[in-house]
Amino acid sequence: MKHAFHNIYRNQSLIYRIFLFICATALVVYLFPKAGKFKYELQKGKPWQYESLYAPFDFPLLKTGEEMEKERETVRKEFIPYYTYNSGTMSRVMEHYAAEYDNFVQRSELEKTGQDFLRSLYEKGIIADQENMPPGRFMHLVKGNEVSVVNKERIIRRGDLKQHLFRYLDDRRLSAYKTDFYKLFDKITEPNITWNKDFSEKALKEELENIYATKGTIERGERIILNGEVVEGEKYEKLYSLQQEYTSHIWKGTNYYWILFGYIVLVGLAFVMLFLFLGKFRADILNDNTKVTFIFVNIIIMVFVTTLAVKYDGSYVYVVPLCILPIVLKAFFDTRLGFFVHALTVLLLGFVVPNSFEYIFLQIIAGVVTILTVSELYRRANLFISVGQITLVYMIAYLAFTVIHEGNLNDIIWLNFGLFILNGLATLFAQPLIYIYEKLFGLVSDVSLLELSDTNSKLLKELSDKAPGTFHHSLQVANLAEAAANEVGANAMLVRVGALYHDIGKMNNAIYFTENQTTGVNPHDEISPEESARIIIDHVLDGIELARKHNLPDRVIDFIRTHHGTTTVYYFYKKQLEQDKHTAIEDYQYPGPIPFSRETAIVMMADAVEAASKSLKNPTFSMINDFVEKIVSKQIETGQFLNANITFKEIEDIKKVFKRKLTNIYHLRIEYPE
């Protein structure tokens, strides 16, 4: 049992990657649409390149989108809205009439005349002036539980009350009482017919939903299209109908499990390719579970967002800013990995999106443009320029596909250009997204490195105040290391930042380091070699503690850990050896670890060369050449670069850069005569 737990602990990284692989595969398959995949690529306007196709089963012929929309528009135009008839309004008005009559009309024998007019008025129906009337001739009138269709011309507008009243009184030769009756009716009359919005909208929705989506049936064995025929017109409609029926027809019974199995195999195969790629070209990332998780999270997010867009409206798939993926991965890793993951994600999305060939072609081209154009994200204009180029590529490719499908640009959908512009605007979110990822996953981008390289930052200003000599040394190391990194293609920005911070631990005991001794007094003369060595060695641990206190990224702290590797504080070791021949050399060695990347190895070499160069007296080119060779060779002999992925050729190139830089630094000016 103990042995089993030991094996699990020893292989926990591998176990985690297997777990991540299983979870990612399951989640992506879950996000895929629950339908089969039509085995033919349907491309309108192009010749049918497959075998002649006959209906494999009976299926309905679907109406086109234009036909459906035309029918919907007809239903909307012919729809008769619903209005509610309020039976209680007339009784209430009659009561007001009886109470107010004597105040307006002085003849009691005319009271019944007014009642008859009100009764005829409300039997027809009164509607408010601001109430909308139906566009057609008829309207539905709801009285209690009964619905009848009435001519809207019989309904009286509240504003037409005066006209109807005067005509009624003229017919009865009571014109002298027009004013009195109008004042009375104008006060008490209220509408008894109102538009029933909820009922009308519900009825219209039901009518729209009842529109048949089919216009016929294709029987089994009926010819759909022959090889070489152009996919257009009725042939396209039949193929589209078969595609829709096919995707739902095969997702039944035992087919469900076979399709699910197929999806799992294909998605799993894609992720296996990702692991193989990382193992072949970026083993450092494969061995870092955080980075592997980061890559998988980005893939899953893109699949999730694209799936949502497809479910809402297939045309919105081009709003999803898929090019954020290579931008983010390039910011944290490199160009090759960014494009590989982008291409892999696009292939997975081919199972989700309509017109997968067009989508894959367009997104691969956009990914190439992204990789080739997006650089130096810390320069604000660069991202805007790149996004503009990406959007332009989308538009040009869309125009080309439209010409291929339609043969002209007459049927171009201008809305799609708006979608491409929205895609570009969404891609600009890459900048804040990079910042969020830095905080969530502890990664470092060039933008953060640029901020850290500012010598006016709090920590570097403190270093320049407390240890000015060390600060100047760090600047020199940064210049040497950056030039060397550019020469061998390493991350120059990371190298520069690592060099600037590699000696911050010297702030705690600045006076014990020669570059900060300005008075000629050396405090090491007052203490034992053993104590001096401990102070010198401790600047590494002090630097790590300071870096963590100021929240420096781990990638920068790595330079503090490794810039001395496991080398020896040789001066104090020799001094102690003179006093005690049994002195253990291990007590005078830095704790390490040794450099484990090209960048940390470069800073280690630059630090040793720059520090030792201060001891050169009247240097010449040959002295500098021998000096650099001696220091770097010593580091190689002691195995300091065994874990760093750096070649002998790169080390030779780095030494050449150091020699050239030091020659320029120590070059003496010609003395001009006065």
XYZ file of C-alpha atoms in Angstrom:
674
model
C 0.000 0.000 0.000
C 2.805 2.380 0.931
C 4.580 1.562 -2.315
C 1.397 2.286 -4.306
C 0.962 5.687 -2.651
C 4.619 6.426 -3.362
C 4.093 5.656 -7.057
C 1.010 7.862 -7.181
C 2.892 10.724 -5.553
C 5.857 10.297 -7.879
C 3.617 10.283 -10.969
C 1.113 12.878 -9.788
C 1.956 15.233 -12.664
C 1.245 12.529 -15.245
C -1.944 11.506 -13.450
C -3.128 15.122 -13.475
C -2.507 15.454 -17.228
C -4.469 12.252 -17.879
C -7.308 13.576 -15.702
C -7.194 16.915 -17.568
C -7.292 15.091 -20.907
C -10.360 13.040 -19.902
C -12.231 16.051 -18.471
C -11.458 18.275 -21.468
C -12.524 15.597 -23.946
C -15.769 14.921 -22.069
C -16.588 18.630 -21.773
C -15.953 19.394 -25.449
C -18.033 16.391 -26.558
C -20.803 17.541 -24.207
C -20.764 20.991 -25.833
C -21.036 19.519 -29.323
C -24.546 19.615 -30.878
C -26.597 16.499 -30.232
C -26.987 15.605 -33.891
C -25.225 13.540 -36.494
C -22.802 15.093 -38.966
C -23.895 15.172 -42.626
C -21.197 13.285 -44.518
C -21.230 15.661 -47.505
C -19.941 19.231 -47.565
C -22.789 21.385 -48.885
C -21.420 24.318 -50.926
C -23.980 26.381 -52.797
C -23.010 27.371 -56.336
C -20.314 24.685 -56.743
C -20.497 21.410 -58.703
C -21.505 18.291 -56.740
C -18.199 16.443 -56.436
C -19.577 13.320 -54.780
C -21.415 10.323 -56.219
C -24.958 10.773 -57.542
C -27.262 11.056 -54.555
C -30.708 9.472 -54.089
C -32.981 9.879 -51.089
C -31.995 7.267 -48.465
C -35.395 7.604 -46.764
C -38.582 9.668 -46.926
C -38.064 13.208 -45.732
C -39.932 16.537 -45.934
C -38.848 19.260 -48.362
C -38.223 22.335 -46.261
C -39.210 25.829 -47.272
C -36.371 28.280 -47.767
C -35.751 31.102 -45.329
C -37.102 33.588 -47.874
C -40.304 31.583 -48.328
C -40.834 31.298 -44.584
C -40.290 35.012 -44.088
C -42.684 35.849 -46.918
C -45.407 33.712 -45.313
C -44.771 35.300 -41.936
C -45.132 38.741 -43.483
C -48.423 37.711 -45.102
C -49.727 36.424 -41.749
C -48.766 39.693 -40.061
C -50.546 41.767 -42.716
C -53.724 39.663 -42.668
C -53.859 39.226 -38.912
C -57.018 40.600 -37.273
C -56.237 42.030 -33.801
C -58.377 41.484 -30.716
C -60.276 44.171 -28.784
C -62.119 43.792 -25.487
C -65.735 44.957 -25.076
C -66.424 46.126 -21.498
C -70.092 45.430 -20.750
C -70.082 47.255 -17.421
C -69.140 50.627 -18.905
C -72.651 51.398 -20.279
C -74.334 50.777 -16.893
C -71.854 53.066 -15.172
C -72.373 55.821 -17.747
C -76.165 55.478 -17.476
C -75.947 56.049 -13.734
C -73.834 59.182 -14.293
C -76.361 60.311 -16.923
C -79.259 60.044 -14.500
C -77.364 61.929 -11.786
C -76.151 64.758 -14.045
C -79.109 65.199 -16.451
C -80.940 67.930 -14.509
C -77.743 69.985 -14.244
C -77.417 70.308 -18.062
C -80.875 69.832 -19.703
C -83.920 71.657 -18.306
C -86.615 69.480 -19.973
C -87.312 66.192 -18.184
C -89.290 64.707 -21.111
C -86.082 64.577 -23.136
C -84.266 62.345 -20.603
C -85.363 59.144 -22.369
C -84.091 60.514 -25.686
C -80.620 60.879 -24.214
C -80.791 57.372 -22.747
C -81.716 55.908 -26.139
C -78.760 57.724 -27.763
C -76.337 56.428 -25.122
C -77.685 52.897 -25.487
C -77.222 52.916 -29.275
C -73.775 54.430 -28.848
C -72.500 51.773 -26.449
C -74.101 48.914 -28.352
C -71.887 49.872 -31.316
C -68.892 50.558 -29.072
C -66.741 53.577 -28.238
C -62.966 53.559 -28.524
C -60.492 56.183 -27.234
C -58.933 58.598 -29.723
C -55.384 57.474 -28.930
C -56.218 53.762 -29.271
C -54.835 52.098 -32.428
C -57.327 50.663 -34.870
C -56.533 47.608 -37.039
C -55.114 48.296 -40.508
C -57.731 46.074 -42.223
C -61.514 46.347 -42.340
C -62.281 43.958 -39.510
C -61.446 43.404 -35.853
C -62.044 40.678 -33.285
C -64.330 41.824 -30.488
C -64.214 39.851 -27.253
C -67.442 39.990 -25.198
C -67.089 37.820 -22.146
C -66.356 34.326 -23.480
C -67.520 35.079 -27.009
C -65.414 36.375 -29.888
C -66.970 37.957 -32.957
C -65.579 39.615 -36.066
C -66.967 43.128 -36.587
C -66.402 45.858 -39.134
C -64.212 48.524 -37.578
C -66.308 51.261 -39.305
C -69.194 50.667 -36.898
C -66.978 51.493 -33.897
C -67.199 55.146 -32.805
C -64.161 57.211 -31.908
C -64.499 59.244 -28.704
C -63.648 62.342 -30.683
C -66.530 61.719 -33.123
C -69.140 61.866 -30.313
C -70.210 65.437 -31.206
C -70.831 64.579 -34.846
C -72.979 61.509 -34.003
C -74.917 63.406 -31.286
C -75.773 66.383 -33.505
C -76.974 64.103 -36.335
C -79.126 62.168 -33.856
C -80.762 65.358 -32.474
C -81.252 66.865 -35.957
C -83.150 63.748 -37.039
C -85.488 64.296 -34.068
C -85.759 68.055 -34.546
C -84.100 68.770 -31.231
C -81.294 70.969 -32.579
C -81.925 73.600 -29.897
C -80.581 71.207 -27.271
C -77.346 70.271 -29.031
C -75.107 72.324 -26.737
C -76.732 71.140 -23.499
C -76.634 67.457 -24.449
C -73.056 67.683 -25.782
C -71.781 69.217 -22.535
C -73.502 66.428 -20.589
C -72.265 63.569 -22.813
C -68.756 65.009 -23.073
C -68.530 64.860 -19.278
C -69.888 61.370 -18.655
C -68.968 59.353 -21.772
C -66.010 56.937 -21.561
C -64.692 54.256 -24.001
C -65.893 50.687 -23.614
C -63.589 49.088 -26.234
C -59.830 48.667 -25.696
C -57.083 46.858 -27.622
C -56.206 43.553 -25.967
C -52.421 43.597 -26.493
C -51.594 40.318 -24.701
C -54.334 38.338 -26.443
C -53.454 39.801 -29.842
C -49.735 39.060 -29.503
C -50.448 35.532 -28.293
C -52.806 34.852 -31.188
C -50.327 36.271 -33.726
C -47.539 34.142 -32.254
C -49.703 31.018 -32.533
C -50.517 31.776 -36.165
C -46.837 32.314 -36.957
C -45.899 29.063 -35.228
C -48.567 27.189 -37.175
C -46.923 28.016 -40.485
C -45.768 24.783 -42.044
C -41.987 24.593 -42.525
C -42.363 22.046 -45.306
C -43.764 22.244 -48.815
C -43.780 18.646 -49.879
C -42.158 15.250 -49.414
C -39.188 13.589 -51.067
C -39.771 9.842 -51.299
C -37.121 7.215 -50.737
C -35.107 6.480 -53.888
C -35.994 9.779 -55.540
C -33.044 11.428 -57.313
C -31.664 14.455 -55.485
C -28.569 15.418 -57.496
C -26.198 13.845 -59.987
C -22.422 13.977 -59.916
C -21.194 17.187 -61.576
C -24.486 19.094 -61.308
C -24.314 22.567 -59.772
C -25.695 22.865 -56.252
C -28.364 25.532 -56.733
C -32.097 26.119 -56.881
C -34.336 23.109 -56.197
C -31.323 20.782 -55.910
C -29.877 22.917 -53.146
C -33.246 22.937 -51.339
C -33.438 19.130 -51.484
C -29.848 18.742 -50.270
C -30.408 21.225 -47.447
C -33.607 19.429 -46.401
C -31.783 16.072 -46.440
C -28.944 17.537 -44.384
C -31.367 18.810 -41.727
C -33.297 15.551 -41.645
C -30.130 13.454 -41.642
C -28.631 15.205 -38.612
C -31.745 14.466 -36.551
C -32.606 11.122 -38.136
C -29.442 9.224 -37.187
C -29.246 10.545 -33.597
C -31.628 7.849 -32.410
C -31.432 4.514 -30.626
C -28.094 2.755 -30.645
C -26.807 5.309 -33.169
C -26.560 7.744 -30.280
C -23.796 5.766 -28.604
C -21.881 5.151 -31.814
C -21.940 8.850 -32.698
C -20.898 9.712 -29.159
C -18.049 7.228 -29.435
C -16.959 8.779 -32.727
C -16.931 12.275 -31.229
C -14.897 11.079 -28.230
C -12.314 9.416 -30.487
C -11.886 12.466 -32.728
C -11.721 15.008 -29.886
C -9.391 12.754 -27.913
C -7.180 12.361 -30.987
C -6.956 16.149 -31.337
C -5.887 16.547 -27.706
C -3.360 13.700 -28.061
C -1.833 15.651 -30.959
C -1.559 18.663 -28.656
C 0.280 16.620 -26.021
C 2.608 15.166 -28.669
C 3.344 18.637 -30.008
C 4.155 19.940 -26.531
C 6.339 16.918 -25.806
C 8.252 17.330 -29.064
C 8.740 21.103 -29.154
C 7.812 22.559 -25.745
C 8.609 19.977 -23.060
C 8.963 22.781 -20.500
C 5.291 23.655 -20.963
C 4.181 20.005 -20.935
C 5.901 19.537 -17.577
C 4.146 22.588 -16.127
C 0.592 21.592 -15.194
C -0.496 25.202 -14.765
C 0.472 26.064 -18.333
C -1.118 22.930 -19.758
C -4.324 23.723 -17.857
C -4.208 27.284 -19.184
C -4.061 26.034 -22.789
C -6.958 23.602 -22.310
C -9.084 26.233 -20.554
C -8.695 28.582 -23.539
C -9.677 25.861 -26.015
C -12.774 24.937 -23.991
C -13.822 28.587 -23.627
C -13.654 29.094 -27.399
C -15.669 25.925 -28.062
C -18.238 26.973 -25.445
C -18.689 30.527 -26.773
C -18.898 29.351 -30.395
C -21.468 26.698 -29.453
C -23.616 29.349 -27.764
C -23.420 31.549 -30.868
C -24.430 28.662 -33.150
C -27.397 27.738 -30.937
C -28.613 31.340 -30.887
C -28.066 32.101 -34.575
C -25.625 30.366 -36.908
C -24.749 33.635 -38.656
C -23.377 35.022 -35.380
C -20.545 32.484 -35.372
C -18.268 35.097 -36.957
C -18.782 37.448 -34.012
C -16.823 35.050 -31.775
C -13.272 36.505 -31.574
C -11.394 33.260 -32.187
C -8.189 35.163 -33.004
C -7.897 36.068 -29.319
C -6.596 32.510 -28.852
C -3.343 32.872 -30.859
C -2.844 36.412 -29.521
C -3.014 35.254 -25.891
C -0.891 32.145 -26.424
C 1.701 34.102 -28.362
C 1.861 36.661 -25.549
C 2.659 33.981 -22.957
C 4.457 31.326 -25.001
C 5.497 31.528 -28.645
C 4.220 31.890 -32.204
C 4.387 28.199 -33.139
C 2.354 27.020 -30.156
C -0.175 29.835 -30.635
C -0.894 28.870 -34.229
C -0.949 25.110 -33.529
C -3.549 25.481 -30.757
C -5.572 27.885 -32.917
C -5.614 25.421 -35.835
C -6.554 22.547 -33.502
C -9.446 24.560 -32.030
C -10.714 25.506 -35.498
C -10.722 21.836 -36.523
C -12.774 20.950 -33.430
C -15.234 23.749 -34.197
C -15.715 22.280 -37.666
C -18.097 19.812 -35.977
C -20.175 22.660 -34.557
C -20.496 25.417 -37.155
C -22.517 25.460 -40.380
C -20.533 25.606 -43.648
C -17.540 24.131 -41.877
C -15.227 24.310 -44.915
C -15.712 28.078 -45.246
C -15.372 28.549 -41.511
C -12.168 26.516 -41.220
C -10.586 28.201 -44.263
C -11.487 31.673 -43.017
C -10.329 31.104 -39.439
C -7.037 29.455 -40.469
C -6.231 32.423 -42.742
C -7.183 34.838 -39.944
C -4.976 32.876 -37.532
C -2.004 33.120 -39.904
C -2.518 36.871 -40.219
C -2.757 37.152 -36.426
C 0.492 35.266 -35.859
C 2.334 37.251 -38.536
C 1.111 40.704 -37.499
C 0.594 40.716 -33.729
C 3.881 41.553 -32.030
C 5.044 43.694 -29.140
C 1.632 43.937 -27.494
C 3.018 46.460 -25.041
C 2.914 48.937 -27.930
C -0.735 49.987 -27.907
C -0.999 50.755 -31.630
C 0.183 47.295 -32.677
C -2.930 45.449 -31.503
C -5.258 47.959 -33.218
C -3.336 47.656 -36.496
C -3.372 43.856 -36.320
C -7.088 43.715 -35.518
C -7.763 45.992 -38.485
C -5.834 43.624 -40.761
C -7.647 40.580 -39.360
C -11.050 42.228 -39.945
C -10.051 43.158 -43.501
C -9.047 39.546 -44.221
C -12.454 38.340 -42.958
C -14.243 40.771 -45.285
C -12.145 39.943 -48.360
C -12.577 36.187 -47.829
C -16.333 36.632 -47.332
C -16.600 38.575 -50.609
C -14.693 35.796 -52.376
C -16.998 33.072 -51.012
C -20.068 35.133 -51.982
C -18.812 35.415 -55.567
C -18.166 31.648 -55.673
C -21.662 30.807 -54.358
C -23.765 33.412 -56.158
C -21.668 34.287 -59.212
C -22.054 37.995 -58.415
C -22.241 40.461 -55.519
C -25.951 41.291 -55.901
C -27.032 39.076 -52.990
C -24.290 40.114 -50.580
C -25.453 40.330 -46.945
C -24.101 43.615 -45.616
C -24.987 42.637 -42.058
C -22.070 40.180 -42.123
C -19.628 43.067 -42.460
C -21.050 44.433 -39.220
C -20.449 41.030 -37.619
C -16.809 41.101 -38.743
C -16.385 44.574 -37.256
C -17.897 43.358 -33.971
C -15.459 40.446 -34.098
C -12.568 42.900 -34.433
C -13.809 45.003 -31.530
C -14.162 41.874 -29.378
C -10.609 40.846 -30.301
C -9.348 44.047 -28.664
C -10.423 42.449 -25.373
C -7.210 40.417 -25.651
C -5.327 43.090 -23.694
C -7.439 43.003 -20.500
C -7.806 39.225 -20.905
C -4.016 38.829 -20.803
C -3.945 40.794 -17.551
C -6.695 38.595 -16.061
C -4.848 35.425 -17.073
C -1.661 36.726 -15.490
C -3.428 37.035 -12.155
C -5.310 33.731 -12.402
C -2.495 31.510 -13.669
C 0.597 33.343 -12.461
C 1.872 33.834 -16.014
C 3.921 36.767 -17.277
C 3.433 38.576 -20.582
C 5.659 41.099 -22.342
C 3.340 43.876 -21.165
C 4.058 43.047 -17.517
C 7.759 42.624 -18.262
C 7.832 46.097 -19.784
C 6.261 47.522 -16.627
C 8.793 45.674 -14.462
C 11.700 46.976 -16.558
C 10.878 50.559 -15.571
C 13.814 51.691 -13.395
C 11.495 54.162 -11.670
C 9.534 51.316 -10.114
C 9.435 51.276 -6.314
C 11.737 48.265 -5.855
C 14.406 49.385 -8.336
C 14.405 52.931 -6.921
C 14.930 51.444 -3.481
C 17.813 49.394 -4.901
C 19.404 52.512 -6.454
C 19.094 54.377 -3.115
C 20.372 51.624 -0.799
C 22.870 49.937 -3.139
C 23.763 52.302 -5.993
C 26.756 50.205 -7.053
C 24.604 47.080 -7.286
C 21.978 49.029 -9.238
C 24.594 50.159 -11.758
C 25.940 46.591 -11.964
C 22.409 45.300 -12.634
C 21.955 47.794 -15.467
C 25.207 46.674 -17.052
C 24.258 43.012 -16.691
C 20.848 43.772 -18.221
C 22.484 45.408 -21.263
C 24.906 42.521 -21.758
C 22.250 39.842 -21.252
C 19.680 41.539 -23.497
C 22.177 41.783 -26.372
C 23.102 38.113 -25.920
C 19.430 37.062 -25.814
C 18.713 38.880 -29.066
C 21.678 37.123 -30.646
C 20.421 33.590 -29.855
C 16.684 34.241 -30.153
C 15.851 34.026 -26.442
C 13.227 36.172 -24.695
C 15.174 39.445 -24.515
C 12.556 41.288 -22.475
C 12.426 38.523 -19.854
C 16.233 38.411 -19.708
C 16.464 42.167 -19.180
C 13.918 42.158 -16.358
C 15.568 39.142 -14.700
C 18.946 40.878 -14.853
C 17.573 44.089 -13.334
C 16.188 42.246 -10.300
C 18.711 39.419 -9.885
C 20.715 41.173 -7.109
C 17.977 42.962 -5.139
C 18.861 40.830 -2.118
C 22.064 42.881 -1.696
C 19.990 45.775 -0.335
C 19.875 44.107 3.098
C 23.667 44.248 3.525
C 24.737 46.595 0.737
C 28.043 47.669 2.340
C 29.336 44.060 2.312
C 29.462 44.059 -1.507
C 32.461 45.751 -3.128
C 30.494 47.703 -5.729
C 28.787 49.627 -2.896
C 31.951 50.372 -0.878
C 32.867 54.009 -1.508
C 34.821 54.866 1.652
C 37.633 52.360 1.197
C 36.571 50.521 4.380
C 35.793 46.834 3.864
C 33.606 45.396 6.685
C 34.734 41.864 5.757
C 38.092 42.687 7.381
C 36.331 42.710 10.759
C 34.588 39.304 10.474
C 35.577 35.708 9.762
C 35.635 34.283 6.200
C 32.850 31.906 7.185
C 30.602 34.770 8.268
C 31.499 36.784 5.163
C 30.592 33.848 2.925
C 27.260 33.447 4.684
C 26.397 37.123 4.109
C 27.359 36.891 0.438
C 25.410 33.662 -0.122
C 22.361 34.947 1.781
C 21.779 37.733 -0.767
C 20.111 35.113 -2.975
C 17.644 34.058 -0.268
C 17.110 37.693 0.751
C 16.388 38.555 -2.874
C 13.779 35.801 -3.171
C 12.088 37.022 0.016
C 12.068 40.646 -1.192
C 10.745 39.612 -4.607
C 7.857 37.694 -3.061
C 7.102 40.571 -0.724
C 6.799 42.884 -3.753
C 4.762 40.299 -5.729
C 7.286 39.750 -8.500
C 6.315 36.911 -10.891
C 7.917 33.496 -10.400
C 9.574 33.749 -13.810
C 11.514 36.785 -12.549
C 12.271 35.184 -9.176
C 13.834 32.277 -11.099
C 16.671 34.611 -12.115
C 17.341 35.489 -8.480
C 17.445 31.777 -7.544
C 19.720 30.676 -10.356
C 22.087 33.546 -11.154
C 24.868 31.935 -9.065
C 23.717 28.322 -9.505
C 25.816 26.091 -7.208
C 29.057 28.012 -7.667
C 31.475 28.648 -4.798
C 32.323 31.874 -2.961
C 35.923 30.995 -3.806
C 37.714 33.999 -2.283
C 36.421 33.389 1.243
C 36.737 29.623 0.858
C 40.461 29.985 0.086
C 40.849 32.451 2.941
C 39.207 30.036 5.392
C 41.233 27.166 3.974
C 44.406 28.960 5.014
C 43.139 28.903 8.623
C 41.541 25.439 8.556
C 42.581 22.860 5.983
C 39.571 20.695 6.846
C 37.054 23.334 5.689
C 34.176 21.778 3.709
C 33.645 23.425 0.306
C 29.903 22.736 0.522
C 29.605 25.417 3.228
C 30.826 27.996 0.705
C 28.562 27.054 -2.197
C 25.347 28.802 -3.285
C 22.250 26.676 -2.691
C 21.177 26.739 -6.349
C 19.320 25.581 -8.331
C 21.405 25.779 -11.481
C 19.862 27.588 -14.504
C 17.087 25.636 -16.220
C 16.459 27.790 -19.292
C 18.419 29.717 -21.889
C 17.324 32.981 -20.297
C 18.549 32.146 -16.777
C 21.800 30.743 -18.203
C 22.421 33.966 -20.133
C 21.940 36.107 -17.015
C 24.282 33.846 -15.027
C 27.011 34.288 -17.650
C 26.426 38.032 -17.987
C 26.477 38.513 -14.190
C 29.771 36.661 -13.752
C 31.445 38.380 -16.716
C 30.321 41.894 -15.764
C 31.250 41.517 -12.080
C 34.691 40.070 -12.811
C 35.399 42.656 -15.527
C 35.788 45.291 -12.805
C 39.066 43.633 -11.829
C 40.633 44.195 -15.259
C 43.454 46.745 -15.275
C 44.152 48.449 -18.599
C 42.285 45.745 -20.547
C 43.132 44.853 -24.125
C 41.123 42.837 -26.629
C 43.163 39.700 -25.973
C 42.732 40.151 -22.212
C 38.948 40.489 -22.618
C 38.855 37.476 -24.945
C 40.764 35.239 -22.497
C 38.836 36.630 -19.546
C 35.385 35.815 -21.012
C 36.525 32.380 -22.177
C 37.898 31.544 -18.737
C 34.738 32.541 -16.816
C 32.237 30.803 -19.098
C 34.406 27.692 -19.408
C 34.566 27.471 -15.616
C 30.752 27.565 -15.442
C 30.501 24.813 -18.047
C 33.085 22.657 -16.236
C 31.166 22.903 -12.952
C 27.975 21.748 -14.729
C 26.020 24.973 -14.304
C 24.250 24.635 -17.687
C 23.338 20.944 -17.571
C 19.627 21.690 -17.062
C 19.443 24.663 -19.436
C 18.242 24.066 -22.997
C 21.222 25.906 -24.453
C 23.644 24.607 -27.091
C 27.405 25.023 -27.390
C 26.876 27.108 -30.524
C 24.587 29.471 -28.624
C 27.166 29.741 -25.823
C 29.820 30.638 -28.417
C 27.534 33.313 -29.881
C 26.862 34.679 -26.390
C 30.591 34.884 -25.637
C 31.143 36.829 -28.869
C 28.485 39.332 -27.820
C 30.077 39.725 -24.371
C 33.522 40.296 -25.901
C 32.189 42.883 -28.339
C 30.229 44.721 -25.639
C 33.113 44.741 -23.139
C 35.499 45.924 -25.842
C 33.169 48.862 -26.499
C 32.818 49.581 -22.768
C 36.579 49.632 -22.122
C 37.551 51.316 -25.386
C 39.842 54.272 -24.646
C 39.318 57.555 -26.435
C 42.147 59.029 -28.446
C 43.731 61.956 -26.633
C 43.432 65.000 -28.842
C 46.153 67.738 -28.644
C 45.142 70.890 -26.853
